[in-house]
Short mmCIF file of C-alpha atoms in Angstrom, two decimals:
data_model
loop_
_atom_site.label_atom_id
_atom_site.label_comp_id
_atom_site.label_asym_id
_atom_site.label_seq_id
_atom_site.Cartn_x
_atom_site.Cartn_y
_atom_site.Cartn_z
CA MET A 1 -9.07 28.24 -5.47
CA ASN A 2 -6.91 25.48 -5.50
CA LYS A 3 -7.42 22.72 -2.81
CA SER A 4 -4.93 20.02 -2.15
CA MET A 5 -5.76 16.63 -3.21
CA GLY A 6 -3.54 14.67 -0.92
CA SER A 7 -6.19 14.29 1.35
CA HIS A 8 -8.33 12.06 -1.63
CA SER A 9 -7.13 8.56 -2.84
CA ASN A 10 -7.16 7.54 -6.55
CA ARG A 11 -9.94 5.16 -5.96
CA ASN A 12 -12.35 7.79 -7.51
CA LEU A 13 -9.89 8.41 -10.77
CA THR A 14 -10.89 6.13 -13.61
CA PRO A 15 -7.33 3.93 -14.00
CA LEU A 16 -4.95 5.58 -16.64
CA TRP A 17 -4.02 2.55 -18.58
CA PRO A 18 -7.40 1.66 -20.11
CA TRP A 19 -8.48 5.60 -19.86
CA ALA A 20 -5.37 5.69 -22.50
CA LEU A 21 -5.99 2.85 -24.40
CA ALA A 22 -9.50 4.45 -25.15
CA LEU A 23 -7.91 7.81 -25.78
CA TYR A 24 -5.20 6.07 -28.39
CA ALA A 25 -8.05 4.73 -30.00
CA ARG A 26 -10.14 7.85 -30.74
CA PRO A 27 -10.05 9.16 -34.52
CA GLY A 28 -6.63 11.19 -35.01
CA VAL A 29 -4.87 10.95 -31.92
CA GLN A 30 -2.57 8.71 -32.37
CA GLU A 31 -1.44 10.69 -35.39
CA ALA A 32 -1.26 13.68 -33.31
CA LEU A 33 -0.04 12.11 -30.45
CA LEU A 34 3.23 10.80 -32.27
CA GLN A 35 3.64 13.80 -34.27
CA LEU A 36 4.23 15.97 -31.10
CA GLN A 37 6.52 12.74 -29.93
CA ASP A 38 8.62 13.17 -32.69
CA GLU A 39 8.28 17.10 -33.95
CA ALA A 40 8.29 18.52 -30.44
CA GLY A 41 10.05 15.87 -28.31
CA LEU A 42 7.44 15.23 -26.07
CA ASP A 43 6.64 12.10 -23.96
CA VAL A 44 3.66 10.00 -25.10
CA CYS A 45 3.12 8.74 -21.92
CA GLU A 46 3.26 12.25 -20.04
CA LEU A 47 0.44 13.42 -22.61
CA LEU A 48 -1.63 11.24 -21.57
CA TRP A 49 -1.29 11.70 -18.01
CA GLY A 50 -1.77 15.03 -18.00
CA LEU A 51 -4.85 14.68 -20.23
CA TRP A 52 -6.25 12.14 -17.72
CA LEU A 53 -5.40 14.68 -14.85
CA LEU A 54 -7.22 17.13 -17.04
CA ALA A 55 -10.56 14.65 -17.30
CA HIS A 56 -10.29 14.44 -13.32
CA GLY A 57 -9.74 17.79 -12.77
CA ARG A 58 -6.14 17.72 -11.81
CA ALA A 59 -3.38 19.40 -13.31
CA PRO A 60 0.73 18.85 -12.77
CA ASP A 61 1.97 21.59 -10.88
CA ALA A 62 5.03 23.60 -11.19
CA GLU A 63 7.07 20.61 -9.60
CA ALA A 64 6.36 18.35 -11.75
CA ASP A 65 10.03 18.36 -13.30
CA LYS A 66 11.16 17.02 -10.01
CA GLN A 67 8.39 14.52 -9.79
CA LEU A 68 9.14 13.37 -13.10
CA SER A 69 12.61 13.03 -13.05
CA PRO A 70 12.80 9.31 -12.08
CA ILE A 71 10.00 8.45 -14.34
CA ARG A 72 11.64 10.58 -17.55
CA GLN A 73 14.87 8.56 -16.69
CA TRP A 74 12.62 5.04 -17.20
CA GLN A 75 11.41 6.52 -20.59
CA GLN A 76 14.75 7.17 -21.50
CA HIS A 77 16.67 4.09 -20.40
CA TYR A 78 14.36 1.91 -21.54
CA THR A 79 11.40 2.69 -23.36
CA GLN A 80 12.85 4.96 -25.59
CA THR A 81 15.73 2.53 -26.01
CA LEU A 82 13.52 -0.01 -27.45
CA ARG A 83 11.86 2.25 -29.62
CA GLN A 84 14.94 3.10 -31.09
CA LEU A 85 15.76 -0.73 -31.47
CA ARG A 86 11.95 -1.26 -33.41
CA ARG A 87 12.71 1.69 -35.65
CA ASP A 88 16.22 0.95 -36.50
CA LEU A 89 14.74 -2.84 -37.29
CA LYS A 90 12.10 -1.86 -39.44
CA PRO A 91 13.77 -1.33 -43.03
CA GLN A 92 15.68 -4.35 -42.42
CA ALA A 93 12.65 -6.38 -41.16
CA VAL A 94 10.77 -5.48 -44.68
CA GLY A 95 10.38 -9.29 -45.97
CA GLN A 96 12.07 -11.18 -43.68
CA PRO A 97 9.76 -12.84 -41.47
CA GLU A 98 12.60 -13.25 -38.66
CA LEU A 99 13.44 -10.25 -38.10
CA GLU A 100 9.98 -8.99 -38.33
CA GLN A 101 9.12 -11.61 -35.26
CA MET A 102 12.01 -9.71 -33.37
CA ARG A 103 10.65 -6.33 -34.39
CA THR A 104 6.92 -7.58 -33.08
CA HIS A 105 8.75 -8.47 -29.61
CA ILE A 106 10.63 -5.66 -28.95
CA LYS A 107 7.43 -3.51 -29.80
CA GLN A 108 5.56 -5.74 -27.05
CA ALA A 109 7.97 -4.79 -24.74
CA GLU A 110 8.28 -0.84 -25.40
CA LEU A 111 4.74 -1.35 -24.96
CA LEU A 112 5.22 -3.03 -21.45
CA GLY A 113 8.09 -0.33 -20.99
CA GLU A 114 5.28 2.91 -21.73
CA ARG A 115 2.45 0.69 -19.38
CA GLU A 116 5.26 0.95 -16.60
CA ALA A 117 5.68 4.65 -17.06
CA LEU A 118 1.93 5.15 -17.43
CA ARG A 119 1.58 3.27 -13.77
CA ARG A 120 3.89 5.63 -12.63
CA LEU A 121 2.24 8.37 -13.29
CA GLU A 122 -1.36 7.29 -11.98
CA ALA A 123 1.20 6.38 -8.91
CA LEU A 124 2.11 10.76 -8.30
CA SER A 125 -1.41 11.67 -8.96
CA SER A 126 -2.88 11.44 -5.58
CA SER A 127 -0.68 14.44 -4.35
CA LEU A 128 -1.71 16.79 -7.38
CA MET A 129 -3.97 19.76 -7.02
CA SER A 130 -7.27 20.03 -8.00
CA VAL A 131 -8.36 22.94 -10.61
CA PRO A 132 -10.86 25.43 -11.05
CA GLU A 133 -13.47 24.41 -13.72
CA PRO A 134 -13.20 23.98 -16.55
CA PRO A 135 -9.08 23.31 -16.20
CA ASP A 136 -7.78 24.02 -19.96
CA GLU A 137 -4.69 22.44 -21.86
CA LYS A 138 -2.20 25.60 -20.63
CA LEU A 139 -2.63 23.60 -17.17
CA LEU A 140 -0.41 21.23 -19.44
CA HIS A 141 2.43 23.59 -19.58
CA PRO A 142 4.41 21.79 -16.98
CA ILE A 143 4.78 18.89 -18.98
CA THR A 144 4.42 19.99 -22.67
CA GLY A 145 6.53 23.58 -22.08
CA ALA A 146 6.57 26.19 -24.72
CA LEU A 147 4.37 24.73 -27.95
CA SER A 148 4.27 26.17 -31.47
CA THR A 149 0.92 26.90 -32.97
CA GLY A 150 0.92 23.82 -35.12
CA HIS A 151 1.85 21.93 -31.69
CA GLN A 152 -0.64 24.06 -29.62
CA TYR A 153 -3.42 22.92 -31.94
CA LEU A 154 -2.44 19.66 -31.61
CA ILE A 155 -2.93 19.46 -27.89
CA SER A 156 -6.50 21.61 -28.49
CA HIS A 157 -7.33 18.05 -30.74
CA LEU A 158 -6.45 15.36 -28.17
CA ARG A 159 -8.15 17.70 -25.20
CA LEU A 160 -11.04 17.53 -27.51
CA GLU A 161 -11.06 13.95 -27.72
CA SER A 162 -10.34 13.24 -24.33
CA GLU A 163 -13.53 15.57 -23.56
CA ASN A 164 -15.46 13.39 -25.98
CA MET A 165 -14.79 10.21 -24.08
CA ALA A 166 -16.99 8.90 -21.58
CA PRO A 167 -17.00 10.75 -18.47
CA PRO A 168 -14.62 9.25 -15.61
CA SER A 169 -16.43 7.04 -12.89
CA CYS A 170 -16.32 8.28 -9.71
#
């Protein structure tokens, strides 16, 4: 049975940013996340947030689209714009140290944009619902939508990697 988490504070949750960095560093995670981003159009920050929620016995709810709208606008306006600039500059920067330095700065700004998105996503967590044990990746549907079998496999891989991390500290 679901119960509201509104009366609980976020102090029982491990902070999202270090958790996301730890998961991202696990074998195959970066590649899976980027494949889901590039092929399925999913947002890496939302996926990391969803996996973090599941690790804490929570999940995005049916109102996720409405709650995520301002964060998605942030991502589209800032983070995705920086990502596109960085990617566009990559071929031009080969063998050009000045352009590579510029690209590095854009990449740092993109990372700061993602960190801000994760901070905003984490702030949503106190109003989300707990889920029965064991939570599974089907609960990510509000942020992933329908996926191909190959993309569902990648989500399962990400879920397994997040479960293999050290348990969240409370």
